[in-house]
Coordinates of C-alpha atoms in Angstrom, one line a residue:
M3 CA 27.2 51.8 -118.8
A4 CA 29.8 49.0 -118.1
S5 CA 30.3 49.5 -114.5
L6 CA 26.2 49.5 -114.2
Q7 CA 26.1 46.6 -115.6
A8 CA 28.9 44.3 -114.0
S9 CA 27.4 45.2 -110.6
P10 CA 24.6 42.6 -110.2
L11 CA 27.0 40.1 -111.3
I12 CA 29.0 41.0 -108.9
L13 CA 26.3 40.4 -106.1
S14 CA 25.3 38.0 -107.4
S15 CA 27.9 35.7 -107.8
S16 CA 29.2 37.1 -104.1
N17 CA 26.3 35.4 -102.7
K18 CA 27.4 31.7 -104.8
I19 CA 31.1 32.1 -103.6
S20 CA 32.1 30.0 -100.3
A21 CA 34.8 29.8 -99.0
A22 CA 36.7 26.8 -97.3
I23 CA 39.4 26.6 -95.3
P24 CA 41.4 23.3 -95.0
V25 CA 42.4 22.2 -91.5
P26 CA 45.0 19.4 -90.7
K27 CA 43.6 16.2 -89.0
L28 CA 45.8 15.9 -85.4
P29 CA 47.0 12.7 -84.4
R30 CA 45.0 10.6 -82.0
V31 CA 47.0 11.3 -78.4
P32 CA 46.4 8.5 -76.0
L33 CA 45.2 10.3 -72.7
S34 CA 44.6 8.6 -69.2
V35 CA 42.4 10.3 -66.6
P36 CA 42.9 9.0 -63.3
K37 CA 40.1 7.4 -61.6
M38 CA 38.5 9.0 -58.1
P39 CA 38.6 7.4 -55.1
K40 CA 35.8 5.8 -54.0
R41 CA 34.1 7.3 -50.6
S42 CA 31.9 6.3 -48.0
V43 CA 29.3 7.8 -47.3
V44 CA 30.7 8.8 -44.2
E45 CA 33.6 10.1 -45.3
E46 CA 31.8 12.2 -48.3
L47 CA 29.5 14.1 -45.5
N48 CA 32.6 14.4 -43.7
I49 CA 34.6 15.9 -46.8
R50 CA 31.6 18.4 -47.5
A51 CA 31.1 19.2 -44.3
G52 CA 34.8 20.7 -44.4
F53 CA 36.7 17.8 -42.2
T54 CA 39.6 16.7 -44.1
K55 CA 40.5 13.6 -42.1
T56 CA 37.8 10.8 -41.3
V57 CA 37.5 8.7 -38.5
P58 CA 36.9 5.3 -39.0
I59 CA 34.3 3.7 -37.6
D60 CA 33.3 -0.1 -36.7
V61 CA 30.1 -0.7 -38.6
E62 CA 30.0 -4.7 -37.1
S63 CA 30.1 -2.6 -33.5
Y64 CA 28.2 -0.2 -34.1
N65 CA 25.5 -2.7 -35.5
S66 CA 25.6 -4.9 -32.4
T67 CA 25.5 -1.4 -30.1
S68 CA 22.1 -0.6 -31.6
I69 CA 20.6 -4.1 -31.9
A70 CA 21.1 -4.0 -27.7
N71 CA 19.4 -0.4 -27.7
T72 CA 16.8 -1.7 -29.7
Q73 CA 16.3 -4.7 -27.4
L74 CA 16.8 -2.8 -24.3
Y75 CA 14.1 -0.7 -25.0
A76 CA 11.8 -3.5 -26.2
L77 CA 12.6 -4.8 -22.3
L78 CA 11.8 -1.6 -20.8
E79 CA 8.5 -1.9 -22.8
A80 CA 7.5 -5.0 -21.1
V81 CA 9.0 -4.0 -17.5
A82 CA 6.7 -1.2 -17.4
D83 CA 3.7 -3.0 -18.7
R84 CA 4.3 -5.0 -15.8
V85 CA 4.6 -2.7 -13.6
E86 CA 1.3 -1.2 -14.4
M87 CA -0.2 -4.9 -14.4
H88 CA 1.3 -5.9 -10.9
N89 CA 0.2 -2.3 -9.0
N90 CA -3.7 -2.9 -10.4
I91 CA -4.1 -6.4 -9.7
G92 CA -2.3 -5.3 -6.2
K93 CA -5.3 -3.2 -5.6
Q94 CA -8.0 -5.9 -6.4
R95 CA -6.8 -8.0 -4.9
D96 CA -6.5 -5.5 -1.4
N97 CA -10.4 -4.9 -2.4
W98 CA -10.8 -8.4 -2.1
N99 CA -9.2 -8.7 1.4
T100 CA -12.0 -5.9 2.2
L101 CA -15.2 -6.7 1.0
L102 CA -14.5 -10.8 1.6
L103 CA -13.7 -10.2 5.7
N104 CA -16.3 -7.6 5.6
S105 CA -18.6 -10.0 4.0
I106 CA -18.1 -12.7 5.8
N107 CA -18.0 -11.3 9.2
M108 CA -21.9 -9.8 8.2
I109 CA -22.8 -13.4 7.3
T110 CA -21.4 -15.0 10.7
L111 CA -23.4 -12.6 12.3
T112 CA -26.3 -12.6 11.1
A113 CA -25.9 -16.5 11.2
A114 CA -25.5 -15.9 15.0
T115 CA -28.3 -13.6 15.9
L116 CA -31.0 -15.9 13.8
T117 CA -29.5 -18.8 16.3
G118 CA -30.6 -16.7 19.0
V119 CA -34.0 -15.2 17.8
G120 CA -34.4 -19.2 17.4
A121 CA -33.3 -20.3 20.6
I122 CA -36.2 -18.0 22.4
G123 CA -38.5 -17.7 20.0
G124 CA -40.2 -21.5 20.4
A125 CA -41.2 -23.7 18.2
G126 CA -42.9 -23.9 14.8
M127 CA -42.4 -23.5 11.2
P128 CA -40.9 -20.0 12.4
L129 CA -38.2 -22.3 14.1
L130 CA -38.2 -24.4 11.4
A131 CA -37.0 -21.3 9.2
L132 CA -34.2 -19.4 11.4
K133 CA -32.4 -23.1 12.0
L134 CA -32.8 -23.2 8.4
S135 CA -31.5 -20.1 7.7
S136 CA -28.8 -19.6 10.3
A137 CA -27.3 -23.3 9.2
L138 CA -27.1 -21.9 5.3
L139 CA -25.7 -18.4 6.5
Y140 CA -22.8 -20.3 8.5
S141 CA -22.5 -23.1 5.7
A142 CA -22.0 -20.2 3.7
A143 CA -19.8 -18.2 5.9
T144 CA -17.6 -21.6 6.1
G145 CA -16.8 -21.9 2.4
L146 CA -15.8 -18.6 1.8
L147 CA -13.4 -18.4 5.4
L148 CA -11.7 -21.7 2.9
I149 CA -11.5 -19.9 0.4
M150 CA -10.3 -17.2 1.3
N151 CA -8.1 -19.2 4.1
K152 CA -6.2 -20.8 1.1
I153 CA -5.6 -17.7 -1.4
Q154 CA -4.9 -15.3 1.3
P155 CA -5.8 -12.1 -0.1
S156 CA -3.6 -9.9 2.3
Q157 CA -0.6 -11.5 1.1
L158 CA -1.4 -11.7 -2.5
A159 CA -1.2 -7.9 -2.2
E160 CA 1.9 -7.7 -0.3
E161 CA 3.3 -9.6 -3.3
Q162 CA 2.0 -7.6 -5.9
R163 CA 3.1 -4.2 -4.3
N164 CA 7.3 -5.8 -3.5
A165 CA 6.9 -6.7 -7.5
T166 CA 5.7 -3.8 -8.6
R167 CA 8.3 -1.7 -6.2
L168 CA 10.7 -4.5 -7.6
F169 CA 9.9 -3.9 -11.4
K170 CA 10.1 -0.6 -11.4
Q171 CA 13.9 -1.0 -9.9
L172 CA 14.3 -2.8 -12.0
Q173 CA 12.9 -0.3 -15.0
S174 CA 15.1 2.6 -13.6
Q175 CA 18.1 0.3 -14.0
I176 CA 17.5 -0.1 -17.9
Q177 CA 17.0 3.4 -17.5
T178 CA 20.1 4.4 -16.1
I179 CA 22.1 1.5 -19.0
L180 CA 20.5 3.4 -22.0
T181 CA 21.5 7.1 -20.7
L182 CA 24.8 5.9 -20.2
G183 CA 25.1 4.6 -23.5
N184 CA 26.9 1.9 -25.6
P185 CA 24.9 -1.1 -24.3
T186 CA 26.1 -4.7 -24.7
Q187 CA 24.6 -7.8 -25.6
E188 CA 25.0 -9.1 -21.9
D189 CA 23.4 -5.9 -20.4
V190 CA 20.2 -7.4 -22.6
K191 CA 21.1 -11.0 -21.1
I192 CA 21.1 -9.7 -17.3
V193 CA 17.8 -7.6 -18.0
M194 CA 16.2 -10.6 -19.5
E195 CA 17.6 -13.3 -16.5
K196 CA 15.9 -10.4 -14.0
T197 CA 12.4 -9.6 -15.5
L198 CA 11.9 -13.7 -15.9
A199 CA 13.0 -14.1 -12.0
L200 CA 10.6 -11.6 -11.4
D201 CA 8.2 -13.2 -13.3
K202 CA 8.9 -16.4 -11.6
A203 CA 8.6 -15.1 -8.3
F204 CA 5.8 -12.7 -8.1
P205 CA 3.3 -14.9 -10.2
L206 CA -0.1 -13.1 -11.6
P207 CA -2.2 -16.2 -12.0
L208 CA -3.9 -17.8 -8.7
L209 CA -4.7 -21.5 -10.2
G210 CA -2.0 -23.5 -11.1
A211 CA 0.9 -20.7 -10.5
M212 CA 0.2 -19.4 -7.2
L213 CA 3.0 -19.6 -4.1
E214 CA 2.8 -21.7 -1.5
K215 CA 0.9 -20.2 1.2
F216 CA 1.8 -22.6 4.0
P217 CA 4.9 -24.1 3.6
S218 CA 6.2 -26.9 5.7
K219 CA 9.6 -24.3 6.7
F220 CA 9.6 -20.6 6.2
E221 CA 12.4 -19.4 3.2
P222 CA 13.3 -16.5 2.1
A223 CA 11.7 -15.0 -1.1
V224 CA 14.4 -15.5 -3.6
W225 CA 13.2 -12.7 -7.1
W226 CA 16.5 -12.5 -8.6
P227 CA 18.7 -15.0 -11.2
S228 CA 20.5 -18.2 -10.0
K229 CA 24.6 -17.8 -10.3
Q230 CA 24.6 -21.3 -11.8
S231 CA 25.6 -20.5 -15.3
Q232 CA 28.5 -17.6 -13.7
D233 CA 32.6 -19.3 -13.3
K234 CA 34.3 -17.0 -10.8
T235 CA 37.5 -18.1 -9.4
K236 CA 38.3 -17.3 -5.6
A237 CA 39.8 -13.9 -4.8
Q238 CA 43.4 -14.9 -3.4
E239 CA 44.6 -13.9 -0.2
G240 CA 47.7 -11.4 -0.6
K241 CA 46.7 -10.2 -4.2
F242 CA 46.5 -6.6 -3.3
H243 CA 49.3 -4.4 -3.3
K244 CA 50.5 -1.6 -0.9
M245 CA 48.0 0.6 -3.5
A246 CA 43.9 0.5 -3.7
K247 CA 43.1 -1.2 -6.9
N248 CA 40.0 0.0 -8.7
G249 CA 38.8 1.1 -5.1
W250 CA 39.9 -2.1 -3.5
S251 CA 41.8 -2.8 -0.9
E252 CA 42.6 -6.1 1.5
E253 CA 41.2 -4.1 4.2
L254 CA 37.7 -3.2 2.3
E255 CA 37.7 -7.1 1.7
V256 CA 37.8 -8.2 5.1
E257 CA 35.4 -5.3 6.0
M258 CA 32.7 -6.8 3.6
R259 CA 33.4 -10.3 5.1
D260 CA 32.5 -8.8 8.7
I261 CA 29.5 -7.3 7.2
I262 CA 28.5 -10.3 6.0
E263 CA 29.0 -12.2 9.2
V264 CA 26.7 -10.1 11.1
V265 CA 24.0 -10.3 8.2
K266 CA 24.0 -13.9 8.3
R267 CA 24.1 -14.1 12.4
K268 CA 21.4 -11.7 13.2
D269 CA 19.2 -9.8 10.4
I270 CA 18.3 -13.5 8.4
K271 CA 18.5 -15.3 11.3
D272 CA 16.0 -13.2 13.2
Y273 CA 14.0 -12.9 10.0
A274 CA 14.0 -16.5 9.6
R275 CA 12.3 -16.7 13.8
L276 CA 9.6 -14.0 13.0
G277 CA 8.6 -15.8 9.6
N278 CA 8.1 -19.2 11.5
L279 CA 6.7 -17.9 13.7
M280 CA 3.7 -15.6 11.4
L281 CA 3.6 -19.0 9.7
K282 CA 2.0 -20.8 12.5
I283 CA 0.4 -18.0 14.5
N284 CA -1.6 -18.2 10.7
K285 CA -1.8 -22.4 9.9
I286 CA -3.2 -21.5 13.4
L287 CA -5.9 -19.2 12.1
A288 CA -6.8 -20.3 9.4
I289 CA -8.2 -23.8 10.5
S290 CA -9.7 -22.4 13.5
G291 CA -12.3 -20.1 11.6
P292 CA -13.5 -22.8 9.2
L293 CA -13.3 -24.9 12.3
L294 CA -15.5 -23.0 14.2
T295 CA -17.9 -21.4 11.9
G296 CA -18.4 -25.6 11.1
I297 CA -19.5 -26.1 14.1
A298 CA -21.8 -23.6 14.7
A299 CA -23.8 -24.8 11.5
I300 CA -23.9 -27.9 13.1
G301 CA -24.8 -26.6 15.9
S302 CA -27.5 -23.8 14.6
T303 CA -29.4 -27.4 13.2
F304 CA -30.2 -28.4 17.1
V305 CA -31.4 -25.4 18.2
G306 CA -35.1 -26.3 20.0
N307 CA -33.7 -29.1 21.4
G308 CA -31.9 -27.3 24.0
S309 CA -30.4 -24.6 25.5
W310 CA -26.6 -25.8 24.6
A311 CA -27.2 -26.6 20.9
A312 CA -28.2 -22.4 20.7
I313 CA -24.9 -21.8 23.2
I314 CA -22.8 -23.2 21.3
A315 CA -24.1 -22.3 17.8
V316 CA -23.7 -18.4 19.2
A317 CA -21.1 -19.0 21.1
A318 CA -18.8 -20.8 18.0
G319 CA -20.2 -18.4 15.6
A320 CA -18.9 -15.3 17.5
L321 CA -15.4 -16.8 17.5
G322 CA -15.4 -17.2 14.4
S323 CA -16.0 -14.0 13.3
A324 CA -13.1 -13.1 15.7
V325 CA -10.7 -15.0 14.5
N326 CA -11.6 -14.4 10.8
A327 CA -11.4 -10.3 12.3
F328 CA -8.0 -11.0 13.6
E329 CA -6.6 -13.2 11.0
H330 CA -7.5 -10.8 7.6
G331 CA -8.1 -7.3 9.6
G332 CA -4.7 -7.8 11.2
Q333 CA -3.2 -9.0 7.2
V334 CA -1.4 -12.1 9.2
G335 CA -0.3 -13.6 6.0
M336 CA 0.8 -10.4 4.3
V337 CA 3.3 -9.7 7.3
F338 CA 4.6 -12.8 6.7
E339 CA 4.9 -11.7 3.3
M340 CA 6.9 -9.3 4.4
Y341 CA 9.0 -11.5 6.3
R342 CA 10.2 -13.6 4.0
N343 CA 10.9 -10.5 1.0
N344 CA 13.0 -8.4 4.1
A345 CA 14.7 -12.4 4.2
G346 CA 14.9 -12.3 0.8
F347 CA 16.8 -8.5 0.5
F348 CA 19.4 -9.7 2.9
R349 CA 20.2 -12.9 1.3
L350 CA 20.4 -11.4 -2.0
L351 CA 22.6 -8.5 -0.1
E352 CA 24.4 -11.5 1.2
E353 CA 25.3 -13.5 -2.4
S354 CA 26.0 -9.8 -4.3
I355 CA 29.0 -9.1 -1.5
E356 CA 30.4 -13.1 -1.9
G357 CA 30.0 -12.8 -5.8
T358 CA 31.8 -9.7 -5.5
L359 CA 34.5 -10.9 -3.4
E360 CA 34.7 -13.6 -5.5
E361 CA 36.1 -12.0 -8.7
S362 CA 39.3 -12.6 -8.8
D363 CA 40.3 -9.7 -11.3
L364 CA 39.9 -6.6 -10.0
E365 CA 39.3 -4.7 -12.7
K366 CA 36.0 -6.4 -13.6
R367 CA 34.6 -5.8 -10.2
E368 CA 32.4 -2.7 -9.2
N369 CA 34.7 -0.4 -8.2
G370 CA 35.1 -0.8 -4.2
E371 CA 34.5 3.1 -2.7
L372 CA 31.3 2.8 -4.7
F373 CA 30.6 -0.8 -3.9
E374 CA 30.5 0.1 -0.1
M375 CA 28.9 3.2 -0.5
K376 CA 25.8 1.3 -1.9
V377 CA 26.2 -1.3 0.9
A378 CA 25.8 1.4 3.4
L379 CA 23.4 2.7 2.0
K380 CA 21.0 -0.1 1.6
F381 CA 21.6 -0.7 5.5
G382 CA 20.8 2.7 6.1
R383 CA 24.2 3.5 7.7
S384 CA 26.7 6.1 7.3
L385 CA 30.5 4.7 5.9
S386 CA 31.6 6.0 9.4
Q387 CA 28.8 3.8 11.1
L388 CA 29.9 1.0 8.7
K389 CA 33.1 0.3 9.5
E390 CA 32.2 0.3 13.0
L391 CA 29.7 -2.3 12.5
A392 CA 32.5 -4.5 10.6
R393 CA 35.1 -3.9 13.8
K394 CA 32.2 -5.4 16.4
S395 CA 31.6 -8.1 14.3
A396 CA 35.8 -8.9 14.0
Y397 CA 35.5 -8.4 17.3
S398 CA 33.2 -10.6 18.0
L399 CA 34.0 -13.6 16.1
R400 CA 37.7 -13.3 18.2
E401 CA 36.3 -13.5 21.6
G402 CA 33.0 -15.7 20.6
T403 CA 30.6 -13.4 22.1
S404 CA 27.7 -12.3 20.1
I405 CA 27.0 -8.7 18.6
D406 CA 23.9 -6.8 20.0
E407 CA 23.5 -4.9 16.9
F408 CA 21.8 -6.1 13.4
A409 CA 23.1 -4.9 9.9
S410 CA 20.1 -3.2 9.0
K411 CA 18.9 0.0 10.8
L412 CA 16.3 0.4 7.8
F413 CA 13.6 -2.3 9.0

């Protein structure tokens, strides 16, 4: 009984007992945790990718290249837009030439026909109507001819064709720079100057900015930046060693100078002669056409008062139509512009070769072998033919004779 009575006491007391284990307080020990070194984003990515060594990046140089890239892409878009504009305007002005030529000739021939009919039709009101109609038509043809001869649509079209070709060339150069990579601000500056020079050489508007169609003297076209800002010292003789440096040698320099002499004495001189000839012919035709139609307009008002008035009016109208057909159908203005651009091509080549030879630091020049190949291709010659031409030029200079060969075989 006693054990039975004691058991609930034990159970109840066990529920109330809680054990407490005393733990001694430990002294505070100061711990120094090393700080992790700060890493850049590039270093962190390299470590995560498994690279233990990182290559330092010049952020300033990277930003400069990135800006130059962006600027070149902007210039590329602008140049591509100019290619499209000049192409479209060139087609439009070629259409002007065709439409104006056909319209003026039809007007002139119609006026001549009315004059002839009036001369054989007798007197009265029909004669007055024919005289008035022919005089008005001749006057309209004269006015249109004056405008057409002033703007020279065939020459305008040729200007735009040349501008399209040169802007496409510049577009290709920009794409090459971007493909090679690492463009600089100097590249951007050069491309910008070339773009502005082309804009100035081949203006789009007619009023106020149109090129002079009848200059007092023939001058080659200039579509490249001027060299006024360049400061180059002249190359000194004897700077070459036995071994060529950057592809250049004394023999190559002499060869390039001999080539320049051929360009000056033959190609540029010949195109200047042809350009002056076409300029004179174009001036004569531009004056003769409106003059003849104006005489025909005056003569048509005297039809019926004598046979000579009708003869003069009809003959002058027919001659005016023939002159107009020869000038604009033969595109004399276009031929003049073609000669002007060809002379400009040789002038640019001359300045390019001279500018390269004036650079005293051979390392800053374009590679000599590459430069020689480019010159040969521009002349339509092989390297051996270019060397042969240089030898002929040197011989003619020594002997004081004229060379019987042009530098270019392309045109």
